[in-house]
PDB file of C-alpha atoms in Angstrom:
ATOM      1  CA  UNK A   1     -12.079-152.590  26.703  1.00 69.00           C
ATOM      2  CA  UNK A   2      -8.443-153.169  25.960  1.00 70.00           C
ATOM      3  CA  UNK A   3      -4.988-154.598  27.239  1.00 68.00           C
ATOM      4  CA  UNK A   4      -2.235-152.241  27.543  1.00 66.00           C
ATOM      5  CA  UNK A   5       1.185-153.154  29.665  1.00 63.00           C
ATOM      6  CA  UNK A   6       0.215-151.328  32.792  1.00 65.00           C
ATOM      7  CA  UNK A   7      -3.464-153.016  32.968  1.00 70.00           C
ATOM      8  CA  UNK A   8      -7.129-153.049  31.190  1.00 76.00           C
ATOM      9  CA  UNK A   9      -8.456-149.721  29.662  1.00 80.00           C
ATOM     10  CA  UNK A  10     -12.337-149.229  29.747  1.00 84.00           C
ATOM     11  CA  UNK A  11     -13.744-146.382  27.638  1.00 87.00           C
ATOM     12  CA  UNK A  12     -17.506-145.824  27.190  1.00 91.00           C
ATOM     13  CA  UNK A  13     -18.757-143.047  25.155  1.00 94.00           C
ATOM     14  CA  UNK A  14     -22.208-141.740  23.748  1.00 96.00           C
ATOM     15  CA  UNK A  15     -22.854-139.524  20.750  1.00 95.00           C
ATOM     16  CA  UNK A  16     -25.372-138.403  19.232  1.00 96.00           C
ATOM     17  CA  UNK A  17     -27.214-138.524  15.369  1.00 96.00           C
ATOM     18  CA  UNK A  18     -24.497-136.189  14.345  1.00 95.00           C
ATOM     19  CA  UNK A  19     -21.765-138.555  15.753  1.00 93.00           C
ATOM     20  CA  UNK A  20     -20.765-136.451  18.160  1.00 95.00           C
ATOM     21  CA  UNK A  21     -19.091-137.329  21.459  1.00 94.00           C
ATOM     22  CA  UNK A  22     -21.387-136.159  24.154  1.00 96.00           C
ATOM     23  CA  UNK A  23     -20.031-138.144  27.085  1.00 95.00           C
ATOM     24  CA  UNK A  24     -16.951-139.998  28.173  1.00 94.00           C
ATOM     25  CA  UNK A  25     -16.344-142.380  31.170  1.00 92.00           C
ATOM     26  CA  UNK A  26     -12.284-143.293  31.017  1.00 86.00           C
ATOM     27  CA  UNK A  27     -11.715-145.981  33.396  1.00 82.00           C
ATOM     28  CA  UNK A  28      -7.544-145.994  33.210  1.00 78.00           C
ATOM     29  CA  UNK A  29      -5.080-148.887  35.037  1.00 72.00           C
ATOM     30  CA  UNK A  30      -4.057-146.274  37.205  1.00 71.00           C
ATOM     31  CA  UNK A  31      -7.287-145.995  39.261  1.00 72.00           C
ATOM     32  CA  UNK A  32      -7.830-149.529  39.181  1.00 74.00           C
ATOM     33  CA  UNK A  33      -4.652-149.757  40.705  1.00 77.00           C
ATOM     34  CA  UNK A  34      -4.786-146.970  43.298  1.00 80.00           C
ATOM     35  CA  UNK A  35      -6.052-149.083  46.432  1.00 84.00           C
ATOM     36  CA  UNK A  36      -3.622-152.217  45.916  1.00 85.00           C
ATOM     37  CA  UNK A  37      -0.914-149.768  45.404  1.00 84.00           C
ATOM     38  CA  UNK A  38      -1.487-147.430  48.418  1.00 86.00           C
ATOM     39  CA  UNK A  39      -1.831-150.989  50.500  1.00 91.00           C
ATOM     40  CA  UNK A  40       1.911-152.097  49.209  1.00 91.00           C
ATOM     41  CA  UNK A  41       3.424-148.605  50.421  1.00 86.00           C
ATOM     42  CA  UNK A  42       1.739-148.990  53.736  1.00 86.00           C
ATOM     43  CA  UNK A  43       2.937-152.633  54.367  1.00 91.00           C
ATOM     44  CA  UNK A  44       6.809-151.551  53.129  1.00 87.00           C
ATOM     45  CA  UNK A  45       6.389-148.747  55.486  1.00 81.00           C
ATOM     46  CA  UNK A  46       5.124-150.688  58.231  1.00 83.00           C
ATOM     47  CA  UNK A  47       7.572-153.287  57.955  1.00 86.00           C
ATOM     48  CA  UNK A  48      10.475-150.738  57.046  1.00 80.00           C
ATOM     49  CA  UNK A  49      10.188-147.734  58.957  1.00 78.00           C
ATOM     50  CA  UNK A  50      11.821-148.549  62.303  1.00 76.00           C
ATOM     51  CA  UNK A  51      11.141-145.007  64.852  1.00 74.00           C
ATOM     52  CA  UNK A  52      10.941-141.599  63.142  1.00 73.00           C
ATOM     53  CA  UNK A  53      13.901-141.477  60.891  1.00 75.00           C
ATOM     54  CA  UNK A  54      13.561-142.842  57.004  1.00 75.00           C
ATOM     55  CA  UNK A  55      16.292-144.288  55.212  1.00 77.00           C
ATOM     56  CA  UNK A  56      18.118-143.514  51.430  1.00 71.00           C
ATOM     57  CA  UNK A  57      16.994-147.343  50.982  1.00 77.00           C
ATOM     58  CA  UNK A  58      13.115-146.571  51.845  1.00 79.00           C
ATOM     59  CA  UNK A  59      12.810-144.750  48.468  1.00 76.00           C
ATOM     60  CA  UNK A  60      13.682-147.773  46.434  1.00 79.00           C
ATOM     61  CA  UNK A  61      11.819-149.999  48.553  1.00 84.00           C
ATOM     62  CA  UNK A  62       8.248-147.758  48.104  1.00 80.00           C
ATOM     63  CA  UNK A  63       9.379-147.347  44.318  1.00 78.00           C
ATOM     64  CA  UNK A  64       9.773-151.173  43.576  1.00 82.00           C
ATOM     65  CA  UNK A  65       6.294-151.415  44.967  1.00 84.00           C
ATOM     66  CA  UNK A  66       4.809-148.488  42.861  1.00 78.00           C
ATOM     67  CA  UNK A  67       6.726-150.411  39.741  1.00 76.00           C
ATOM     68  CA  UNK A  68       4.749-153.108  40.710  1.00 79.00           C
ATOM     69  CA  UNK A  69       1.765-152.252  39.699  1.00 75.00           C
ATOM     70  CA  UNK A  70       2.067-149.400  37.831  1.00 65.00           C
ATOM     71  CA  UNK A  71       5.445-149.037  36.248  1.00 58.00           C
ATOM     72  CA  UNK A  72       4.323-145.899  33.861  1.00 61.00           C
ATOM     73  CA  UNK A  73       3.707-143.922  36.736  1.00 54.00           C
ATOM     74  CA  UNK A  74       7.331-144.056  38.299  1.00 47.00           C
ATOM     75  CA  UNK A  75       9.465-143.537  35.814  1.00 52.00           C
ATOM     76  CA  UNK A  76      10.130-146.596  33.878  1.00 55.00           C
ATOM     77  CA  UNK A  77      12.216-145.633  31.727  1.00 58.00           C
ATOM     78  CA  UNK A  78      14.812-144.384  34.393  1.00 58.00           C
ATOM     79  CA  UNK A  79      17.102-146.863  36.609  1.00 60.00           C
ATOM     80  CA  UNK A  80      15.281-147.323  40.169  1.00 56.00           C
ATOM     81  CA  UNK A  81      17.823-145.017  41.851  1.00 60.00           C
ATOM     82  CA  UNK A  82      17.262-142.539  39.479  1.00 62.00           C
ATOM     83  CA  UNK A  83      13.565-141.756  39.535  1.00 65.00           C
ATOM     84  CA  UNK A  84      12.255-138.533  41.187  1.00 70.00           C
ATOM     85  CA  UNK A  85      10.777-139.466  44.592  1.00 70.00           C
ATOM     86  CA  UNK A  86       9.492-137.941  47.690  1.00 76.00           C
ATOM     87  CA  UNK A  87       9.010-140.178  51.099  1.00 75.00           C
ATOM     88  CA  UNK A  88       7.425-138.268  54.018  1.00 77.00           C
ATOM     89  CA  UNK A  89       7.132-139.853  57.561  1.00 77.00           C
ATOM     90  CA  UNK A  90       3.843-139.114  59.587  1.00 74.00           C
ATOM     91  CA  UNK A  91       2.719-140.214  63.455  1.00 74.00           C
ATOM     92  CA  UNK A  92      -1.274-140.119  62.762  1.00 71.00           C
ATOM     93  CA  UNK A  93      -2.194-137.080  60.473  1.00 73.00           C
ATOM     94  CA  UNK A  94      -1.220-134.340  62.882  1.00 78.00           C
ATOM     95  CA  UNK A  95       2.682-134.819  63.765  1.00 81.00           C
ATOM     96  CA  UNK A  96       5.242-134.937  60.861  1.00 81.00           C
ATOM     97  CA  UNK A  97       8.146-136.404  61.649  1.00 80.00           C
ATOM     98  CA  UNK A  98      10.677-136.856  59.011  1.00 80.00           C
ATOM     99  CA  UNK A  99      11.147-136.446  55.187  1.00 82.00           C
ATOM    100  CA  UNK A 100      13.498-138.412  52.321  1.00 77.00           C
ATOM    101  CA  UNK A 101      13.297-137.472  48.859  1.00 77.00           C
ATOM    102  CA  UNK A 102      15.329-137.535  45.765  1.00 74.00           C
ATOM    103  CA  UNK A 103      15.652-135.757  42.441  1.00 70.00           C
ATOM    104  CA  UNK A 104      12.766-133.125  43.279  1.00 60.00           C
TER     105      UNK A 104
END
C-alpha cells in the first residue's frame, strides 16, 4: 500500500520459487474513486441542467468535480477551460437530448 497525490495504491502479487510474478491484483485511486465521482457529476447535473439544453459553463462545472477527486484523470496539467471534454444530456436511457463538448 502506498500514498500517491490522487489517492492510496494497493498492489498484491504472488510468485512463485523462481520469483516469478504469477498474479497481480492493482487496486488504483481511480476505481476507488469511481462511485463518489459519478455521484458529484450527477448532483452538478441535477442542480445545473435546467430543461434540455446544456451550457459552455456545464463543462467546467462537471470538470471541477472530476478535479476533485481525481485530478490526473482530467487533465491537470491544462487550465480548466482548456481540457478536452464531452457533456451529453439524456431523459432516462432512451431519449438523447442535447450534447456540449470541447477540444474533442
Amino acid at each position: 500500500m502506498a500514498e500517491a497525490p490522487r489517492g492510496t495504491l494497493m498492489h498484491h502479487y504472488k510468485v512463485n520459487e523462481s520469483g516469478q510474478m504469477t498474479w497481480a491484483n492493482l487496486v488504483i485511486a481511480t476505481g476507488q474513486n469511481n462511485n463518489a465521482m459519478n455521484r458529484g457529476v450527477l448532483q452538478t447535473a441535477q442542480r445545473f441542467v435546467k430543461g434540455d439544453k446544456l451550457e459552455d459553463g456545464m463543462l467546467n462545472r462537471v470538470e471541477a468535480v472530476i478535479r476533485t477527486f481525481d485530478p490526473c484523470l482530467s487533465c491537470r496539467r491544462m487550465p480548466m477551460d482548456r481540457c478536452p471534454c464531452r457533456l451529453n444530456c439524456w431523459l432516462r436511457a432512451a431519449c438523447f437530448l442535447d450534447e456540449i463538448h470541447r477540444g474533442l
